[in-house]
Structure formats: C-alpha cells, structure tokens
Amino acid sequence: MKPLTEQEIRTAFVNCTKGEAKRLSIPRDLVDRPWDDLDFLGWRDPQSPERAYLVTTLDGHPKALQLRCPSPASWQIRRGMCSICLTSHTGGVSLMVAPKARQAGQQGNSVGTYMCSDLACSLYVRGKKDAGADGRIQESLTLEEKIARTVANVAEFFAKVTG
C-alpha cells in the first residue's frame, strides 16, 4: 500500500459525514507505519476503544470506513477466525460493524464481519506478527496468493458497505 497522508485518509471516508471524518483520531505515526507490508491501514481509536477505522486503496483511490467494535463480554471470549486474513486468535477477533454508506446508513443499516481485533491482518498473513499457537492454518497457497485473498476479502467488505 502506498503511504497516505492525514488529509487523504480524512477525505476517503465513505460511511460517515465530513464533520465526523474531520473529528476522528488519525494515528500520529503514519510516517512510521510499515506501508510496504500493509494491504490496508487499520487502527482502533485510542479515545474510544469501541471505534475502529479501515483504509484501503480501491480502483487506485483511498477509501475508508468507520467501524464499531463492541467489547465482548467475558463469556464471549473464545477462539475465533478473522474473515479477512483467516488467522485464528483466542479473544483476538472482534465483530466489526460498519454503517452502510449513503441513505442506507442514515436509515441505520449496517454490515459486519469478524476481523483481527488489532486490525493487523496484513502482518499476520506475512508472518511479521505472531498470532500464537495454531494462529495460522497450514495452506498450500503462496504468500502472494494469501495476500491477494486478503485484499479481495477487504474489497468485498467495502462493496457490502457501499452497495
């Protein structure tokens, strides 16, 4: 993924108002992010842990989503698999819910998917971050094929939000 500026990120949001995009917390360490290893940029809001954000490049342009990720109750913490990168975690997968874009979102419609709670899918796929024992299933796919699948899964999620 090519490095993005704060302004590019703020203008890329498709499922929130311009005012909301202007007020949300952007990571201060954008320059230090491992952009070459990222298929998308994802982060949790440090001021509101139940909010997360996802930015990717679609058709050559940055697109971003605002997400809600309710905190699980203690009885809900169990092993789960991320729908984006297919990494398994114990307590490390969250249901991420995105309000739909445009009028559908204004009417309260949303789309959800299970994702790595830390939104580090790209790093798990590349083996740059350890998901623990049995975190990554053994596959015969090449690294490039796993990356392509991750990118396709993110694009599919964006399509559900914007469709």
PDB file of C-alpha atoms in Angstrom:
ATOM      1  CA  MET A   1       0.000   0.000   0.000  1.00  0.00           C
ATOM      2  CA  LYS A   2       1.298   3.470  -0.765  1.00  0.00           C
ATOM      3  CA  PRO A   3       1.755   5.795   2.210  1.00  0.00           C
ATOM      4  CA  LEU A   4      -1.218   8.050   2.871  1.00  0.00           C
ATOM      5  CA  THR A   5      -1.387  11.480   4.452  1.00  0.00           C
ATOM      6  CA  GLU A   6      -3.824  12.508   7.154  1.00  0.00           C
ATOM      7  CA  GLN A   7      -5.768  14.608   4.626  1.00  0.00           C
ATOM      8  CA  GLU A   8      -6.017  11.716   2.140  1.00  0.00           C
ATOM      9  CA  ILE A   9      -7.367   9.490   4.905  1.00  0.00           C
ATOM     10  CA  ARG A  10      -9.919  12.041   6.138  1.00  0.00           C
ATOM     11  CA  THR A  11     -11.336  12.609   2.646  1.00  0.00           C
ATOM     12  CA  ALA A  12     -11.517   8.857   1.913  1.00  0.00           C
ATOM     13  CA  PHE A  13     -14.356   8.006   4.327  1.00  0.00           C
ATOM     14  CA  VAL A  14     -17.459   6.674   2.594  1.00  0.00           C
ATOM     15  CA  ASN A  15     -19.741   5.918   5.548  1.00  0.00           C
ATOM     16  CA  CYS A  16     -19.589   8.971   7.775  1.00  0.00           C
ATOM     17  CA  THR A  17     -20.126  12.696   7.408  1.00  0.00           C
ATOM     18  CA  LYS A  18     -17.339  15.116   6.554  1.00  0.00           C
ATOM     19  CA  GLY A  19     -17.649  16.524  10.067  1.00  0.00           C
ATOM     20  CA  GLU A  20     -17.217  13.075  11.635  1.00  0.00           C
ATOM     21  CA  ALA A  21     -14.221  12.388   9.388  1.00  0.00           C
ATOM     22  CA  LYS A  22     -12.689  15.717  10.403  1.00  0.00           C
ATOM     23  CA  ARG A  23     -13.034  14.898  14.133  1.00  0.00           C
ATOM     24  CA  LEU A  24     -11.874  11.264  14.198  1.00  0.00           C
ATOM     25  CA  SER A  25      -8.467  10.297  15.595  1.00  0.00           C
ATOM     26  CA  ILE A  26      -5.849   9.601  12.926  1.00  0.00           C
ATOM     27  CA  PRO A  27      -2.692   7.731  14.026  1.00  0.00           C
ATOM     28  CA  ARG A  28       0.188  10.090  14.727  1.00  0.00           C
ATOM     29  CA  ASP A  29       2.754   7.573  13.457  1.00  0.00           C
ATOM     30  CA  LEU A  30       1.669   7.436   9.795  1.00  0.00           C
ATOM     31  CA  VAL A  31       5.250   8.003   8.631  1.00  0.00           C
ATOM     32  CA  ASP A  32       6.478   5.032  10.683  1.00  0.00           C
ATOM     33  CA  ARG A  33       3.848   2.525   9.509  1.00  0.00           C
ATOM     34  CA  PRO A  34       5.186  -0.491   7.535  1.00  0.00           C
ATOM     35  CA  TRP A  35       3.389   0.641   4.350  1.00  0.00           C
ATOM     36  CA  ASP A  36       5.144  -1.925   2.114  1.00  0.00           C
ATOM     37  CA  ASP A  37       3.684  -4.713   4.273  1.00  0.00           C
ATOM     38  CA  LEU A  38       0.153  -3.309   4.510  1.00  0.00           C
ATOM     39  CA  ASP A  39      -2.796  -4.304   2.348  1.00  0.00           C
ATOM     40  CA  PHE A  40      -4.900  -1.824   4.325  1.00  0.00           C
ATOM     41  CA  LEU A  41      -4.411   0.571   7.196  1.00  0.00           C
ATOM     42  CA  GLY A  42      -6.479  -0.226  10.260  1.00  0.00           C
ATOM     43  CA  TRP A  43      -6.467   1.228  13.758  1.00  0.00           C
ATOM     44  CA  ARG A  44      -8.536   1.422  16.925  1.00  0.00           C
ATOM     45  CA  ASP A  45      -9.473   4.852  18.242  1.00  0.00           C
ATOM     46  CA  PRO A  46      -7.417   5.432  21.422  1.00  0.00           C
ATOM     47  CA  GLN A  47     -10.078   7.838  22.740  1.00  0.00           C
ATOM     48  CA  SER A  48     -12.950   5.442  22.069  1.00  0.00           C
ATOM     49  CA  PRO A  49     -11.914   1.751  22.017  1.00  0.00           C
ATOM     50  CA  GLU A  50     -15.252   0.724  20.517  1.00  0.00           C
ATOM     51  CA  ARG A  51     -14.390   2.602  17.317  1.00  0.00           C
ATOM     52  CA  ALA A  52     -12.031   1.460  14.619  1.00  0.00           C
ATOM     53  CA  TYR A  53     -11.132   2.627  11.135  1.00  0.00           C
ATOM     54  CA  LEU A  54     -10.118   0.849   7.957  1.00  0.00           C
ATOM     55  CA  VAL A  55      -8.474   2.446   4.895  1.00  0.00           C
ATOM     56  CA  THR A  56      -7.564   0.698   1.662  1.00  0.00           C
ATOM     57  CA  THR A  57      -6.966   1.533  -1.967  1.00  0.00           C
ATOM     58  CA  LEU A  58      -9.735   0.580  -4.392  1.00  0.00           C
ATOM     59  CA  ASP A  59      -9.557   1.404  -8.094  1.00  0.00           C
ATOM     60  CA  GLY A  60      -6.457   3.494  -7.414  1.00  0.00           C
ATOM     61  CA  HIS A  61      -8.131   5.722  -4.794  1.00  0.00           C
ATOM     62  CA  PRO A  62      -8.089   5.540  -0.997  1.00  0.00           C
ATOM     63  CA  LYS A  63     -11.394   4.508   0.570  1.00  0.00           C
ATOM     64  CA  ALA A  64     -12.068   4.416   4.303  1.00  0.00           C
ATOM     65  CA  LEU A  65     -14.664   3.004   6.680  1.00  0.00           C
ATOM     66  CA  GLN A  66     -15.691   3.916  10.171  1.00  0.00           C
ATOM     67  CA  LEU A  67     -16.322   0.770  12.241  1.00  0.00           C
ATOM     68  CA  ARG A  68     -17.927  -0.067  15.564  1.00  0.00           C
ATOM     69  CA  CYS A  69     -16.486  -2.957  17.530  1.00  0.00           C
ATOM     70  CA  PRO A  70     -18.433  -3.670  20.693  1.00  0.00           C
ATOM     71  CA  SER A  71     -16.380  -5.034  23.554  1.00  0.00           C
ATOM     72  CA  PRO A  72     -17.138  -8.731  24.074  1.00  0.00           C
ATOM     73  CA  ALA A  73     -18.441  -9.929  27.407  1.00  0.00           C
ATOM     74  CA  SER A  74     -16.059 -12.221  29.281  1.00  0.00           C
ATOM     75  CA  TRP A  75     -18.171 -15.255  28.357  1.00  0.00           C
ATOM     76  CA  GLN A  76     -17.821 -14.359  24.653  1.00  0.00           C
ATOM     77  CA  ILE A  77     -14.016 -14.513  24.620  1.00  0.00           C
ATOM     78  CA  ARG A  78     -13.183 -17.672  22.734  1.00  0.00           C
ATOM     79  CA  ARG A  79     -11.159 -18.745  19.764  1.00  0.00           C
ATOM     80  CA  GLY A  80     -12.300 -17.085  16.543  1.00  0.00           C
ATOM     81  CA  MET A  81     -11.135 -16.729  12.960  1.00  0.00           C
ATOM     82  CA  CYS A  82     -10.731 -13.447  11.111  1.00  0.00           C
ATOM     83  CA  SER A  83     -12.838 -13.341   7.939  1.00  0.00           C
ATOM     84  CA  ILE A  84     -10.281 -11.104   6.233  1.00  0.00           C
ATOM     85  CA  CYS A  85      -6.945 -12.918   6.733  1.00  0.00           C
ATOM     86  CA  LEU A  86      -8.141 -16.299   8.130  1.00  0.00           C
ATOM     87  CA  THR A  87      -5.984 -16.007  11.257  1.00  0.00           C
ATOM     88  CA  SER A  88      -7.316 -17.639  14.437  1.00  0.00           C
ATOM     89  CA  HIS A  89      -6.993 -15.959  17.831  1.00  0.00           C
ATOM     90  CA  THR A  90      -8.261 -16.608  21.320  1.00  0.00           C
ATOM     91  CA  GLY A  91     -10.064 -13.406  22.212  1.00  0.00           C
ATOM     92  CA  GLY A  92      -8.330 -11.571  19.364  1.00  0.00           C
ATOM     93  CA  VAL A  93     -11.169 -11.495  16.832  1.00  0.00           C
ATOM     94  CA  SER A  94     -13.928  -8.888  17.026  1.00  0.00           C
ATOM     95  CA  LEU A  95     -17.137  -8.289  15.177  1.00  0.00           C
ATOM     96  CA  MET A  96     -16.513  -5.066  13.248  1.00  0.00           C
ATOM     97  CA  VAL A  97     -19.712  -3.336  12.166  1.00  0.00           C
ATOM     98  CA  ALA A  98     -19.757  -0.610   9.529  1.00  0.00           C
ATOM     99  CA  PRO A  99     -22.727   1.658   8.919  1.00  0.00           C
ATOM    100  CA  LYS A 100     -23.697   1.358   5.268  1.00  0.00           C
ATOM    101  CA  ALA A 101     -22.846   4.273   3.013  1.00  0.00           C
ATOM    102  CA  ARG A 102     -25.288   6.975   1.953  1.00  0.00           C
ATOM    103  CA  GLN A 103     -29.019   6.760   2.673  1.00  0.00           C
ATOM    104  CA  ALA A 104     -28.924   3.123   3.806  1.00  0.00           C
ATOM    105  CA  GLY A 105     -26.522   4.082   6.592  1.00  0.00           C
ATOM    106  CA  GLN A 106     -28.645   7.077   7.555  1.00  0.00           C
ATOM    107  CA  GLN A 107     -31.536   4.645   7.978  1.00  0.00           C
ATOM    108  CA  GLY A 108     -29.454   2.592  10.415  1.00  0.00           C
ATOM    109  CA  ASN A 109     -28.412  -0.257   8.121  1.00  0.00           C
ATOM    110  CA  SER A 110     -25.003  -1.796   8.739  1.00  0.00           C
ATOM    111  CA  VAL A 111     -22.738  -4.642   7.672  1.00  0.00           C
ATOM    112  CA  GLY A 112     -20.452  -6.650   9.928  1.00  0.00           C
ATOM    113  CA  THR A 113     -17.539  -9.038   9.646  1.00  0.00           C
ATOM    114  CA  TYR A 114     -15.175 -10.737  12.067  1.00  0.00           C
ATOM    115  CA  MET A 115     -11.690  -9.217  11.967  1.00  0.00           C
ATOM    116  CA  CYS A 116      -8.462  -9.342  13.935  1.00  0.00           C
ATOM    117  CA  SER A 117      -9.087  -7.031  16.901  1.00  0.00           C
ATOM    118  CA  ASP A 118      -5.803  -5.205  16.307  1.00  0.00           C
ATOM    119  CA  LEU A 119      -6.510  -4.885  12.545  1.00  0.00           C
ATOM    120  CA  ALA A 120      -3.031  -6.241  11.774  1.00  0.00           C
ATOM    121  CA  CYS A 121      -4.229  -8.803   9.210  1.00  0.00           C
ATOM    122  CA  SER A 122      -1.529  -7.853   6.687  1.00  0.00           C
ATOM    123  CA  LEU A 123       1.217  -8.545   9.218  1.00  0.00           C
ATOM    124  CA  TYR A 124      -0.277 -11.894  10.257  1.00  0.00           C
ATOM    125  CA  VAL A 125      -0.518 -13.028   6.623  1.00  0.00           C
ATOM    126  CA  ARG A 126       3.132 -12.132   6.027  1.00  0.00           C
ATOM    127  CA  GLY A 127       4.314 -13.767   9.270  1.00  0.00           C
ATOM    128  CA  LYS A 128       5.549 -10.401  10.607  1.00  0.00           C
ATOM    129  CA  LYS A 129       3.272 -10.685  13.647  1.00  0.00           C
ATOM    130  CA  ASP A 130       2.706 -13.879  15.608  1.00  0.00           C
ATOM    131  CA  ALA A 131      -0.865 -14.985  16.290  1.00  0.00           C
ATOM    132  CA  GLY A 132       0.270 -17.685  18.729  1.00  0.00           C
ATOM    133  CA  ALA A 133      -0.062 -21.438  18.557  1.00  0.00           C
ATOM    134  CA  ASP A 134      -2.316 -22.594  15.721  1.00  0.00           C
ATOM    135  CA  GLY A 135      -2.919 -18.980  14.707  1.00  0.00           C
ATOM    136  CA  ARG A 136      -2.264 -19.576  11.027  1.00  0.00           C
ATOM    137  CA  ILE A 137      -3.599 -22.683   9.344  1.00  0.00           C
ATOM    138  CA  GLN A 138      -1.259 -24.616   7.069  1.00  0.00           C
ATOM    139  CA  GLU A 139      -2.083 -23.843   3.456  1.00  0.00           C
ATOM    140  CA  SER A 140      -0.581 -24.709   0.115  1.00  0.00           C
ATOM    141  CA  LEU A 141      -1.128 -21.156  -1.145  1.00  0.00           C
ATOM    142  CA  THR A 142       1.857 -18.945  -1.846  1.00  0.00           C
ATOM    143  CA  LEU A 143       2.342 -15.736   0.105  1.00  0.00           C
ATOM    144  CA  GLU A 144       1.218 -13.757  -2.956  1.00  0.00           C
ATOM    145  CA  GLU A 145      -1.999 -15.803  -3.150  1.00  0.00           C
ATOM    146  CA  LYS A 146      -2.689 -15.254   0.571  1.00  0.00           C
ATOM    147  CA  ILE A 147      -2.135 -11.515   0.131  1.00  0.00           C
ATOM    148  CA  ALA A 148      -4.449 -11.481  -2.918  1.00  0.00           C
ATOM    149  CA  ARG A 149      -7.137 -13.289  -0.892  1.00  0.00           C
ATOM    150  CA  THR A 150      -6.811 -10.770   1.945  1.00  0.00           C
ATOM    151  CA  VAL A 151      -7.085  -7.849  -0.497  1.00  0.00           C
ATOM    152  CA  ALA A 152     -10.138  -9.471  -2.125  1.00  0.00           C
ATOM    153  CA  ASN A 153     -11.803 -10.018   1.274  1.00  0.00           C
ATOM    154  CA  VAL A 154     -11.291  -6.354   2.205  1.00  0.00           C
ATOM    155  CA  ALA A 155     -12.664  -5.240  -1.178  1.00  0.00           C
ATOM    156  CA  GLU A 156     -15.696  -7.498  -0.696  1.00  0.00           C
ATOM    157  CA  PHE A 157     -16.384  -5.971   2.720  1.00  0.00           C
ATOM    158  CA  PHE A 158     -16.150  -2.451   1.242  1.00  0.00           C
ATOM    159  CA  ALA A 159     -18.533  -3.493  -1.546  1.00  0.00           C
ATOM    160  CA  LYS A 160     -21.086  -4.674   1.020  1.00  0.00           C
ATOM    161  CA  VAL A 161     -20.856  -1.344   2.857  1.00  0.00           C
ATOM    162  CA  THR A 162     -21.106   0.809  -0.257  1.00  0.00           C
ATOM    163  CA  GLY A 163     -23.539  -1.394  -2.237  1.00  0.00           C
TER     164      GLY A 163
END
